Coordinates of C-alpha atoms in Angstrom, one line a residue:
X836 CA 65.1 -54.2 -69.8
X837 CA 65.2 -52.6 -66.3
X838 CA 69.3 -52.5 -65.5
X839 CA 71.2 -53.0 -62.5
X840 CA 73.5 -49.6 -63.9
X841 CA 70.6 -47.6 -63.7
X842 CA 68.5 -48.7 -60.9
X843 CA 67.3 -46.2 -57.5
X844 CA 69.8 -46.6 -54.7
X845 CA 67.7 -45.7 -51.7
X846 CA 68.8 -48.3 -49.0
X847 CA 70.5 -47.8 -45.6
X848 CA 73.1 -50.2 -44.6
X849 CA 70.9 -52.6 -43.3
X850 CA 67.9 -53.0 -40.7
X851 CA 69.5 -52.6 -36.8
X852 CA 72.1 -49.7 -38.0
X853 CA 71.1 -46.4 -36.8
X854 CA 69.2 -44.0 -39.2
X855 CA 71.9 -41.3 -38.5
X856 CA 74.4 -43.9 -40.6
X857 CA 75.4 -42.4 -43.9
X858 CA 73.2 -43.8 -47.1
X859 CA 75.6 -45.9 -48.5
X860 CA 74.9 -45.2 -51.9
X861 CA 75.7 -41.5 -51.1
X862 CA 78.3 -42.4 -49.4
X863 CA 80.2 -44.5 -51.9
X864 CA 79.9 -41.7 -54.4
X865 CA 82.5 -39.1 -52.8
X866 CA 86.1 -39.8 -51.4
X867 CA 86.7 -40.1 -47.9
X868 CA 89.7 -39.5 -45.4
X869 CA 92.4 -40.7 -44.6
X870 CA 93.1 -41.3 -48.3
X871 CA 95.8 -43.8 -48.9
X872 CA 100.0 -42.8 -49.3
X873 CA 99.8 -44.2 -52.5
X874 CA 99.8 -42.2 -55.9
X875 CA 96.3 -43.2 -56.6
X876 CA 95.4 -41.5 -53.2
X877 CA 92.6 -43.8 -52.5
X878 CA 89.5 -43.1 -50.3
X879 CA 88.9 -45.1 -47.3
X880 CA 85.2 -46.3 -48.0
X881 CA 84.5 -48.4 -44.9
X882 CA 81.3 -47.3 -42.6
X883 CA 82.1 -46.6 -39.3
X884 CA 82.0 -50.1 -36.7
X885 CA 78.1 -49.0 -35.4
X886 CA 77.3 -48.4 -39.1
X887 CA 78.2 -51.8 -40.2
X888 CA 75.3 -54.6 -41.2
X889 CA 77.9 -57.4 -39.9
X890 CA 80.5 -57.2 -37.5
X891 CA 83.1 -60.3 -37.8
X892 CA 86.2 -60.6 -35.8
X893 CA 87.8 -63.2 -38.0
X894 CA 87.9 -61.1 -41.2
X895 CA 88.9 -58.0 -38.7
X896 CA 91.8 -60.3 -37.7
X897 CA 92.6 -61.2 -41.3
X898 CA 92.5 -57.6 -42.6
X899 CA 95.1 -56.9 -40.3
X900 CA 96.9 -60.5 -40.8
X901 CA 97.2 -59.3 -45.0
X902 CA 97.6 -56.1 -44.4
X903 CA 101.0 -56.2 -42.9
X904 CA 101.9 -58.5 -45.8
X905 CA 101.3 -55.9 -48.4
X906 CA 103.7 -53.8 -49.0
X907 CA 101.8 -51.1 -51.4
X908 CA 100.0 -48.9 -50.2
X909 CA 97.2 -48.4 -52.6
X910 CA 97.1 -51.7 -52.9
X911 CA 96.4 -52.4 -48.9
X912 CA 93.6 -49.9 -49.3
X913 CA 92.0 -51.3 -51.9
X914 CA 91.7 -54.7 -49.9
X915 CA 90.7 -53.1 -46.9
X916 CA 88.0 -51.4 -48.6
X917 CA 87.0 -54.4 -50.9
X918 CA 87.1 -57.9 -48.9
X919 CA 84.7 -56.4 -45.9
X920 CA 81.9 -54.4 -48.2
X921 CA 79.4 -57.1 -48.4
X922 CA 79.9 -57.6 -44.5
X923 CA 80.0 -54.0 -44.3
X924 CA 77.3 -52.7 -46.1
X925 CA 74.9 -55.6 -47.9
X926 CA 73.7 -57.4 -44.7
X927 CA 70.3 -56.2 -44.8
X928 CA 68.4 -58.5 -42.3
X929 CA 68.9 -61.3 -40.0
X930 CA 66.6 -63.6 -38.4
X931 CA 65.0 -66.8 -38.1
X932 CA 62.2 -68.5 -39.9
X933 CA 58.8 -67.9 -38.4
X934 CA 58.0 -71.6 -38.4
X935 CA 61.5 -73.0 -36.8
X936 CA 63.5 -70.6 -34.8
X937 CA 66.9 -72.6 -35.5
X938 CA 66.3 -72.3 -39.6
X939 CA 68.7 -68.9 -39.9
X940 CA 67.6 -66.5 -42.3
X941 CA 70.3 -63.8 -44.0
X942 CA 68.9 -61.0 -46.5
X943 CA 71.6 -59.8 -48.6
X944 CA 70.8 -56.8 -51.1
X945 CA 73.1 -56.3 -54.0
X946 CA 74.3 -53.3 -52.9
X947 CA 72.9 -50.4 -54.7
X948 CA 69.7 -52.4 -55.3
X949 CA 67.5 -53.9 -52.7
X950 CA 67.0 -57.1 -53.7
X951 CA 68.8 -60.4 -53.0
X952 CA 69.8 -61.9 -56.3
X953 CA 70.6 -66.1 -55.5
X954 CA 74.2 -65.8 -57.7
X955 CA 75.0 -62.2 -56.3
X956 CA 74.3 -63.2 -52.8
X957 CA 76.5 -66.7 -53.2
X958 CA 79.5 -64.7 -54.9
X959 CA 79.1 -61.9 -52.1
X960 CA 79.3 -63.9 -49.1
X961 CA 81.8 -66.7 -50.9
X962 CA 85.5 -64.8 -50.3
X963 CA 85.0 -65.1 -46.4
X964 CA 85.3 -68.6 -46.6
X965 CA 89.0 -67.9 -46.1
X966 CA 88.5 -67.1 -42.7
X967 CA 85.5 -70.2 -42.3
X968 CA 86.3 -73.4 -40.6
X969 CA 83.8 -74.1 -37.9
X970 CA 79.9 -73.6 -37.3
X971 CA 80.5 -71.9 -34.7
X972 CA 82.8 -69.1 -36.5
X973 CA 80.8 -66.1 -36.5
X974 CA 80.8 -65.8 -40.4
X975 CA 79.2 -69.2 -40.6
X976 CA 75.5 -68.1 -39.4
X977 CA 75.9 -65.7 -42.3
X978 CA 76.7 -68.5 -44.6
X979 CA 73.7 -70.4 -43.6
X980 CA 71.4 -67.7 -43.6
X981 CA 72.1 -67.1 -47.2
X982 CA 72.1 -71.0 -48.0
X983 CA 68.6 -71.4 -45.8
X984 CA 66.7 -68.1 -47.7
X985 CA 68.1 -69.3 -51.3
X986 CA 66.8 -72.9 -50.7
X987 CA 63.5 -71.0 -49.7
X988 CA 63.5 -69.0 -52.9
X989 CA 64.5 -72.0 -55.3
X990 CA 61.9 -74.2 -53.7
X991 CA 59.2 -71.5 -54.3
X992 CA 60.4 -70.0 -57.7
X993 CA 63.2 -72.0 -59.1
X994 CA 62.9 -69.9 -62.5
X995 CA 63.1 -66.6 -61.1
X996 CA 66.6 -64.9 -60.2
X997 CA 66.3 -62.4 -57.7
X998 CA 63.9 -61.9 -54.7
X999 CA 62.2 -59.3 -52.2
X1000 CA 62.6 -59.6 -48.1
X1001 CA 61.3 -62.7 -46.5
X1002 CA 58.4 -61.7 -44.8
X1003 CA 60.0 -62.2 -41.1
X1004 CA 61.9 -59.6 -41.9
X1005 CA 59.2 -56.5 -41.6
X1006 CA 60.6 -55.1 -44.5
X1007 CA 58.5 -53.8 -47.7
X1008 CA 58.8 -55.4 -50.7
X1009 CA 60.3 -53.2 -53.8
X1010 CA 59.1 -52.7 -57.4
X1011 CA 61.3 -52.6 -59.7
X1012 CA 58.8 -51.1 -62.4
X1013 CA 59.2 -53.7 -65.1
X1014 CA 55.9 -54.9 -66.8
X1015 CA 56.6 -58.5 -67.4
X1016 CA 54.8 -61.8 -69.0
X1017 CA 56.5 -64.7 -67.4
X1018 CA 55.7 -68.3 -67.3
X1019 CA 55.4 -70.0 -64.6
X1020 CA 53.7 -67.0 -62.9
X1021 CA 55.0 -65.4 -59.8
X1022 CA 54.3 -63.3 -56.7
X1023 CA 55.9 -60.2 -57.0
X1024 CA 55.6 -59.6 -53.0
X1025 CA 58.2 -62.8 -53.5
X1026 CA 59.8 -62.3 -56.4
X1027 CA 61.4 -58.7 -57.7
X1028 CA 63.0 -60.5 -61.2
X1029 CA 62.4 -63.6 -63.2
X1030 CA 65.1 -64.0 -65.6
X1031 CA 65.7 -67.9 -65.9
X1032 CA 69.7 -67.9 -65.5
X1033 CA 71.2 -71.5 -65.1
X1034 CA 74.3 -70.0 -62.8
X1035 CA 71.8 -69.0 -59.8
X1036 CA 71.4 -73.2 -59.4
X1037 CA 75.1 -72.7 -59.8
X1038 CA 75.9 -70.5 -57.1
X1039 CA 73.3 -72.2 -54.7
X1040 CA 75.6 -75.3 -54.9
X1041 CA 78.8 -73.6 -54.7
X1042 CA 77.8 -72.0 -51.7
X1043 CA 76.7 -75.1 -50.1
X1044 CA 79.7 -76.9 -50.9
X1045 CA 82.2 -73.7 -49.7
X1046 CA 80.3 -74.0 -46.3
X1047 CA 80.9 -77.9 -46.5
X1048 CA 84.0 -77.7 -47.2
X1049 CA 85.4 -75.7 -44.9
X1050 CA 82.9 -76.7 -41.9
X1051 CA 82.3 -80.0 -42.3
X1052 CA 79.3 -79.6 -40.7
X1053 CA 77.0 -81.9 -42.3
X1054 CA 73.7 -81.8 -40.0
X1055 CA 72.9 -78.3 -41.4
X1056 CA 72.2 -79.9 -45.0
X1057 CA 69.8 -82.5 -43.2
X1058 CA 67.3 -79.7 -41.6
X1059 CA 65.3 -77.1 -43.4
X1060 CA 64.9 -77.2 -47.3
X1061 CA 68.0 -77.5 -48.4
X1062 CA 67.3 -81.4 -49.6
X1063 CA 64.0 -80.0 -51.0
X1064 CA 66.1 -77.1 -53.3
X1065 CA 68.2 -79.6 -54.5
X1066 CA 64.5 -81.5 -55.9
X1067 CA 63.8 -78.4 -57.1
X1068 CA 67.0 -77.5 -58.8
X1069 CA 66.9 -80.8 -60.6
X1070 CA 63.6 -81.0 -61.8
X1071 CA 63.5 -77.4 -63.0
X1072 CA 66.9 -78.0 -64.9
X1073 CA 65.3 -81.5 -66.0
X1074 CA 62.6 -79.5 -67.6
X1075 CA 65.1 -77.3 -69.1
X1076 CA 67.1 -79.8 -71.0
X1077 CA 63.8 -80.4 -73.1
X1078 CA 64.5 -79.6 -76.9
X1079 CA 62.5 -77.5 -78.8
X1080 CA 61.3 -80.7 -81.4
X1081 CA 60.5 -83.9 -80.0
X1082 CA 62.1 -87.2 -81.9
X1083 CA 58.6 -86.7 -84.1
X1084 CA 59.1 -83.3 -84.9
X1085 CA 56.5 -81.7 -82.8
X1086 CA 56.9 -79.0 -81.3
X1087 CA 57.6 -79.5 -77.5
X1088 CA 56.2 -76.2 -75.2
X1089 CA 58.8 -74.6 -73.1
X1090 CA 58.7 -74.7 -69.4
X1091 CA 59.6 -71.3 -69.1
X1092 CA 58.7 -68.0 -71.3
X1093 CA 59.7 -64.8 -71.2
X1094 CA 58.2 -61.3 -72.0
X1095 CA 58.7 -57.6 -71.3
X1096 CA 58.2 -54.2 -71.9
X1097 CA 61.8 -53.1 -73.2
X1098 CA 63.9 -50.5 -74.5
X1099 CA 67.0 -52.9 -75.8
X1100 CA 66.9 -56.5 -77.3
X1101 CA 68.6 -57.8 -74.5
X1102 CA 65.8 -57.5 -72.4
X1103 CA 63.1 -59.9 -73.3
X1104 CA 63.5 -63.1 -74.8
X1105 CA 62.0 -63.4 -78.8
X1106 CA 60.0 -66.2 -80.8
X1107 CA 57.0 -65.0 -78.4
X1108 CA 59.0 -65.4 -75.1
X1109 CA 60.5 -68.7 -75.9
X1110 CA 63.6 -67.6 -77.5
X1111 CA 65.9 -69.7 -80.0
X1112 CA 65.2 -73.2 -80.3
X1113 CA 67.1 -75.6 -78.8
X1114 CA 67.8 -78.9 -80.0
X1115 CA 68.5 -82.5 -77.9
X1116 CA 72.1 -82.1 -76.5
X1117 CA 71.8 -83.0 -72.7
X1118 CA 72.8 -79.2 -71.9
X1119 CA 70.3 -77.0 -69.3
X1120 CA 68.7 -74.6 -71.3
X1121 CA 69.5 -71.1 -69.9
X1122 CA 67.7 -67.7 -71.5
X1123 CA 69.3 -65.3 -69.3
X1124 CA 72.8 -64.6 -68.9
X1125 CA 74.6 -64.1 -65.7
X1126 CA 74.8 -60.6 -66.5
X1127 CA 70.4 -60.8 -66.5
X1128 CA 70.9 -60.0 -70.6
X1129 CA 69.0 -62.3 -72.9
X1130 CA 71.2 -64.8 -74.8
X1131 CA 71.6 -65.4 -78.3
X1132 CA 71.7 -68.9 -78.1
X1133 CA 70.2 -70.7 -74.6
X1134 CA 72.4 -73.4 -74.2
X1135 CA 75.5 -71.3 -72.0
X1136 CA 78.9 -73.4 -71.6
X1137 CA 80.2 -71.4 -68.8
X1138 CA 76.8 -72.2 -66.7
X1139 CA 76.5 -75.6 -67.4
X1140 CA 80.5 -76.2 -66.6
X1141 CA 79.6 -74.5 -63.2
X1142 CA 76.5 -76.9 -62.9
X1143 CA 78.5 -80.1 -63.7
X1144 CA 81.3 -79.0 -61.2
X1145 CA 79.0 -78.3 -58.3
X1146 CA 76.2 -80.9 -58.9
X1147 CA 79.1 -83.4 -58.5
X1148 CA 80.2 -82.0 -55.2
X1149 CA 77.1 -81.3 -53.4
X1150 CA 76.1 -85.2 -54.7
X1151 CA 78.7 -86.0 -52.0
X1152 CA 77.0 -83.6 -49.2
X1153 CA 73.6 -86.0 -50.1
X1154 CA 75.4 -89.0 -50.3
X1155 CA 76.6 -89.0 -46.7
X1156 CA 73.2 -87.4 -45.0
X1157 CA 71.7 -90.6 -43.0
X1158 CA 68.2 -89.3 -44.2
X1159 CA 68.3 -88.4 -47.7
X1160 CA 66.0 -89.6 -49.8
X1161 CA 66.9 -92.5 -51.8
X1162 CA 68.8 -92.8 -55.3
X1163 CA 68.9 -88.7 -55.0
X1164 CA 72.9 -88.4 -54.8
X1165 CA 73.4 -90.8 -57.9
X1166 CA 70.5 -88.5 -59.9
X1167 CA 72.6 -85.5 -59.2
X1168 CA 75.8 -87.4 -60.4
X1169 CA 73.9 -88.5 -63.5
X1170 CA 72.9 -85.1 -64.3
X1171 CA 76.2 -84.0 -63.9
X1172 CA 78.0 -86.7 -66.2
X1173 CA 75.4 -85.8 -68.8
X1174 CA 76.2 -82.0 -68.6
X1175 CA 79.8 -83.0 -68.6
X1176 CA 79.6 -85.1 -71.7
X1177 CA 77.3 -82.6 -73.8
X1178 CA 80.0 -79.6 -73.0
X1179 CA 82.5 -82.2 -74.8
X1180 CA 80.4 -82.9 -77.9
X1181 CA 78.3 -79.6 -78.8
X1182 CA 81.0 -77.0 -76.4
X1183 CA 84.4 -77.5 -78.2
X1184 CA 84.2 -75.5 -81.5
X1185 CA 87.1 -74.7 -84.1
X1186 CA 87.7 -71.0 -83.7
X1187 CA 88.7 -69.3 -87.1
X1188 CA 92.2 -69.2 -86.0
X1189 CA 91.9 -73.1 -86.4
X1190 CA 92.1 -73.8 -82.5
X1191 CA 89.7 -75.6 -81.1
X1192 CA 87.9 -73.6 -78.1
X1193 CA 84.7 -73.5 -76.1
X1194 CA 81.8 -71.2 -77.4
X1195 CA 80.1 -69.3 -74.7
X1196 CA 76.6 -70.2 -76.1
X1197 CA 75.6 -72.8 -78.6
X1198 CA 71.8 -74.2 -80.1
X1199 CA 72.9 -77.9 -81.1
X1200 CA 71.9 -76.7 -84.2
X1201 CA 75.3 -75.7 -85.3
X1202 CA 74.4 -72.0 -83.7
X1203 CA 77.4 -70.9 -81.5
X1204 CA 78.2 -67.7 -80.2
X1205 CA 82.3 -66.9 -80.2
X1206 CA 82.7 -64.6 -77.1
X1207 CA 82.9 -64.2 -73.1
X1208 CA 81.0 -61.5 -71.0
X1209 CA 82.4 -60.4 -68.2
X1210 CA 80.1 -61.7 -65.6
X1211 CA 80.7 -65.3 -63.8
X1212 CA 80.2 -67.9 -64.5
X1213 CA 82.3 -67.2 -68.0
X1214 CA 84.6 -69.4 -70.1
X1215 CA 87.7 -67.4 -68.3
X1216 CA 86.4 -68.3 -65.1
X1217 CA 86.5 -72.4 -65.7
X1218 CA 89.4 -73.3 -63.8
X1219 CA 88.3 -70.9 -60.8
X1220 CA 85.1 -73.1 -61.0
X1221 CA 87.1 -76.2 -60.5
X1222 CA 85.5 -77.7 -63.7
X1223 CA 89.4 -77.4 -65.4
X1224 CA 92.8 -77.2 -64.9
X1225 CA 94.1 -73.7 -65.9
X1226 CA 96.6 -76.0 -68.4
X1227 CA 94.1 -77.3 -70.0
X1228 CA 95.0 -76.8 -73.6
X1229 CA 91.4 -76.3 -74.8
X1230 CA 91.2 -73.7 -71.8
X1231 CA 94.0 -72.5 -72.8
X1232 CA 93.2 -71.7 -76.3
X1233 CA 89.9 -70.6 -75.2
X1234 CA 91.6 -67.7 -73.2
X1235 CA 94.1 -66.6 -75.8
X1236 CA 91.0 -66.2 -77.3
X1237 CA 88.9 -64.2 -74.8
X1238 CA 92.2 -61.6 -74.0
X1239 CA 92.2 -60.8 -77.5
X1240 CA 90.4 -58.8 -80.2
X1241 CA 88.8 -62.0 -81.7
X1242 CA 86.5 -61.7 -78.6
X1243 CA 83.8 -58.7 -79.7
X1244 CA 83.8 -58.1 -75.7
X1245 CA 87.5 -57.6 -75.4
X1246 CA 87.4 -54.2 -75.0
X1247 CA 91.5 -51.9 -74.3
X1248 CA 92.7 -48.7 -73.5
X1249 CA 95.5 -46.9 -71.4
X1250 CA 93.4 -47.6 -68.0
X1251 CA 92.4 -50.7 -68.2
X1252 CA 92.0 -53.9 -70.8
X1253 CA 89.3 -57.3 -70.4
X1254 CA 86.4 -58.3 -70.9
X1255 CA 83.4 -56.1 -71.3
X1256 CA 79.8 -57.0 -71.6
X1257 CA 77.0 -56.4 -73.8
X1258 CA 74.8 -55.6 -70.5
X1259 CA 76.7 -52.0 -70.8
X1260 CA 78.2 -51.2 -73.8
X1261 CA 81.7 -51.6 -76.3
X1262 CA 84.1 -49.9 -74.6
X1263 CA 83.5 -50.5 -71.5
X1264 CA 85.7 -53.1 -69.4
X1265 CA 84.3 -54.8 -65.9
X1266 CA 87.3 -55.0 -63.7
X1267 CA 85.6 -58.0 -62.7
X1268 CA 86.8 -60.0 -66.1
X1269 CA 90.8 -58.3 -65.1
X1270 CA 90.5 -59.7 -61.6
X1271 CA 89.1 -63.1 -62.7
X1272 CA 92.2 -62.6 -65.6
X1273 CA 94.8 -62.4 -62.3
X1274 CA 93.0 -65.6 -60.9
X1275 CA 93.7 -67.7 -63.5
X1276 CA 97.0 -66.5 -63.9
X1277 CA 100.2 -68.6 -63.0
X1278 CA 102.4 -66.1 -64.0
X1279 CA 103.1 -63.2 -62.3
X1280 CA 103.5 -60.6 -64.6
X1281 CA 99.9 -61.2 -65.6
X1282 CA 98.6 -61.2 -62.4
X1283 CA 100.9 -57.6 -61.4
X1284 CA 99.7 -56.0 -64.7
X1285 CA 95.9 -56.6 -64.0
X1286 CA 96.5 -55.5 -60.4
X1287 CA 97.8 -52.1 -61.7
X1288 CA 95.1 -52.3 -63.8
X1289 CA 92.2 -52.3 -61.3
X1290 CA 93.7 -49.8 -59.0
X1291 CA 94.4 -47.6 -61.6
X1292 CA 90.1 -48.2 -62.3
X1293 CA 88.6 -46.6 -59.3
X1294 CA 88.7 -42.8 -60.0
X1295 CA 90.6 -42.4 -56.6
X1296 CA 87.0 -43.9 -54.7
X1297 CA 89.2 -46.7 -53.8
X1298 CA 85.9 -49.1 -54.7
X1299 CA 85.5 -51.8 -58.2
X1300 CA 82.8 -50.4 -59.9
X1301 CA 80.7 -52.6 -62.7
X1302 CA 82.2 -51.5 -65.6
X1303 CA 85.2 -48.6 -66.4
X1304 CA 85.6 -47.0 -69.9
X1305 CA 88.9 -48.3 -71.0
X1306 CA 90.0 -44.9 -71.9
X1307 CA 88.6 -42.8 -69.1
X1308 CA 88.6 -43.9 -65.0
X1309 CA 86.0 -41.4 -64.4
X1310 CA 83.3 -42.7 -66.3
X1311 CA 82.3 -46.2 -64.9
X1312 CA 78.7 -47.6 -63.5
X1313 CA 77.6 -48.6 -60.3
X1314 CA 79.5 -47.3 -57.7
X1315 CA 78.3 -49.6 -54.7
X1316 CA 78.7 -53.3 -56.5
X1317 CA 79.9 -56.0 -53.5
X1318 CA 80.0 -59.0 -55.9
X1319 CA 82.8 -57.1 -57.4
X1320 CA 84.3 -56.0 -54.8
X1321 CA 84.3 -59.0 -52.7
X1322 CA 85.9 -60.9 -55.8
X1323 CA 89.1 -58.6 -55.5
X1324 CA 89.4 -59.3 -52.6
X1325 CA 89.1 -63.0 -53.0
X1326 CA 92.2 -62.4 -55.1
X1327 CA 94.2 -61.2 -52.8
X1328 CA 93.9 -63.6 -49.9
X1329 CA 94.6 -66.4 -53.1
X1330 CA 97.6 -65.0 -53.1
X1331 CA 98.2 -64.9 -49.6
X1332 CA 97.9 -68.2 -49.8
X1333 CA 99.4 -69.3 -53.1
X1334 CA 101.8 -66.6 -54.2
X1335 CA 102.1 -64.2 -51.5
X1336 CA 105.5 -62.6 -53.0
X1337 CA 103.2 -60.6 -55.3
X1338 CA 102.0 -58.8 -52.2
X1339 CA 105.3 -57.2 -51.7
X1340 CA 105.1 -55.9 -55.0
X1341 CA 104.7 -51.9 -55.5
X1342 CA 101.9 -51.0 -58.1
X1343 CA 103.1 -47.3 -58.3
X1344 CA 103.0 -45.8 -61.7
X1345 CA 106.8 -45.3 -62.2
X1346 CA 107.1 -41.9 -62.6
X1347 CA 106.0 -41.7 -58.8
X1348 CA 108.3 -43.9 -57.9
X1349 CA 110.9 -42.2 -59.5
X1350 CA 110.2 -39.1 -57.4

């Protein structure tokens, strides 16, 4: 399958920033002055203020707000470098719908590939809603231009995961080279990917209920198509709930298949495009995992725990809008219950060191998969999904599990140790699995260690890349990654807020502080 590691990187920092900015994906490649005090003597990888794709004076304010909080200084560099880069560098376009100038329209590339994935985009432009609390904030129109152009996308394609430039924007659409058999079909001046994944309903809903929550302002979920996404969401996962075998036996067809030209098994789905059957559990069928890799088994835990959560809390956005249609909320709660219950009975498996857990993926045949991959949604990320408690003691055998060599995807070494994925390779950790590790952490040991850990991750470019050999900080992939980035620095206004003494730790190696 075409990979997000190895994919051009061609894009400017956005439409409206001068062509005599610095290519980003250059740029992100090579240090830059003034390079922190720190012993990791990290780069300062912002664009200059004309060469940003978003200028906002409430995450300006709360750089400098957390910044005089931490005390180390490798540390404080990282977070200035990491909280702003979707702001910084990943607004591609803004506008307004060429039917209804008040429907706000926001473009958000990846970074080092120009397309707008509907979970990358949710994840990138989720940690400012730190600094969110009223439409009129100047984050929020980015909010709701992501939240407007996803419900356009879902509407139109509700299979497909990632998309090209609306057309109000002027800009091309690009080709990412793949030669695919999908089903339903799709335009590809619309579409740039088409891997069915169950969390990009996910993050379409957490969004929306991040900008709820911290707004309040319910009138935006009335207008435009949000209401018609959710239709879509529902019916498209409705579809996907269908077993394989009906109650007769007979084979049911799948709503969605799956075929490409590929160089690794990951990258297409088998049985002809349908994959693995599936039988009747009341999970959403999903044959992509959030890392765009083709699961072993469809039926994901982590997504569908992400889908119960947020179907539940968006039921309440519907519930109270004066026009919604009728019976829709309680259809969303419904959904949600069912999810809920089928996680119970087909999720919880005994591991072989007689605990029970949750598999990642499972058939309902008595097929399960015993890992986690790196990517979110995962079964480390649950409480930071608000589907658990972190003291849950199913969770909590789940992620004794996960940190451990029982997980095939737990990958160590002397720069960093978590979760890996099969998207790269063994060997390879994704800082994001350490951050998301330090998350769901109450202790702070934990959280300190996997802090050292990620600075320690960067090669001295002061930026989370995708994935870092665990034995080498020089060899890592994708240099110019904002989901990541963004999510460390999620983690450190958490802790601002919930244990801010860990900020005034110092996350020098000890021999330099010793000097």
């Amino acid at each position: 399958m075409w990979s997000r590691a190895r994919a051009a990187a061609a894009v400017l920092f956005g439409v409206g920033v001068s062509a005599s900015c610095p290519n980003y994906a250059d740029y992100s490649r090579r240090q830059h002055e003034p390079l922190s005090d720190g012993a990791f003597r990290l780069s300062y990888m912002r664009p200059e203020p004309a060469c940003r794709t978003f200028n906002s004076t409430l995450v300006e304010d709360a750089i400098t707000r957390v910044k005089d909080q931490i005390w180390d200084p490798d540390l404080s560099r990282l977070f200035e470098n990491t909280w702003p880069n979707t702001l910084d560098t990943a607004i591609k376009w803004r506008g307004v719908a060429a039917n209804n100038t008040e429907e706000e329209l926001c473009f958000v590339i990846t970074g080092d590939i120009n397309a707008m994935w509907v979970r990358d985009s949710a994840n990138q432009v989720a940690p400012y809603k730190y600094v969110l609390s009223s439409p009129a904030d100047d984050v929020a129109s980015v909010f709701r231009g992501v939240i407007n152009l996803q419900a356009r996308y879902l509407v139109v394609n509700p299979y497909c995961n990632a998309f090209q430039p609306p057309t109000e924007s002027g800009l091309p659409p690009d080709s990412n080279g793949g030669i695919y058999s999908v089903t339903p079909s799709y335009n590809r001046n619309f579409v740039y990917t088409c891997n069915f994944e169950l969390d990009d309903f996910g993050g379409f809903l957490q969004l929306s209920h991040d900008y709820y929550t911290a707004t309040g302002d319910l009138d935006f979920f009335g207008k435009f198509q949000w209401v018609h996404a959710i239709q879509s969401i529902l019916s498209a996962s409705r579809a996907m709930q269908q077993p394989t075998y009906d109650q007769d036996g007979k084979w049911v067809r799948s709503a969605y298949t799956f075929q490409s030209q590929t160089m690794t098994a990951f990258g297409t789905l088998g049985n002809n495009g349908m994959s693995n059957p599936i039988n009747d559990t009341g999970l959403i069928r999903s044959p992509f995992r959030p890392s765009d890799d083709a699961a072993i088994f469809d039926l994901s835990i982590p997504a569908n725990m992400m889908m119960a959560r947020y179907l539940t809390t968006n039921a309440d956005i519907m519930e109270r809008l004066p026009n919604a249609p009728a019976g829709l909320a309680q259809e969303m709660r419904d959904m949600a219950t069912q999810v809920q219950e089928a996680i119970k009975e087909w999720g919880i498996v005994r591991a072989p060191s007689g605990k029970e857990i949750y598999a990642y993926e499972v058939d309902g045949f008595g097929g399960r998969s015993l890992m986690d991959d790196a990517n979110v949604p995962s079964l480390l990320s649950a409480p930071f999904l608000g589907y658990l408690d972190k003291t849950d003691e199913i969770y909590q055998n789940t992620r004794e599990f996960v940190l451990s060599r029982a997980n095939p995807w737990y990958c160590s070494g002397p720069i960093i140790s978590g979760v890996g994925s099969p998207h790269i390779r063994p060997g390879a950790t994704w800082p994001m699995s350490v951050i998301m590790r330090a998350m769901t952490s109450s202790e702070d040991g934990e959280i300190i260690s996997s802090i050292k850990q990620v600075l320690q991750s960067t090669a001295g470019l002061g930026l989370i890349h995708e994935s870092v050999d665990a034995y080498s900080a020089s060899t890592w992939t994708r240099q110019w990654f904002t989901w990541a980035n963004g999510l460390f620095g999620q983690l450190v206004m958490e802790l601002e807020q919930r244990n801010s003494s860990v900020l005034q730790e110092s996350f020098q190696p000890l021999r330099y502080r010793d000097v």
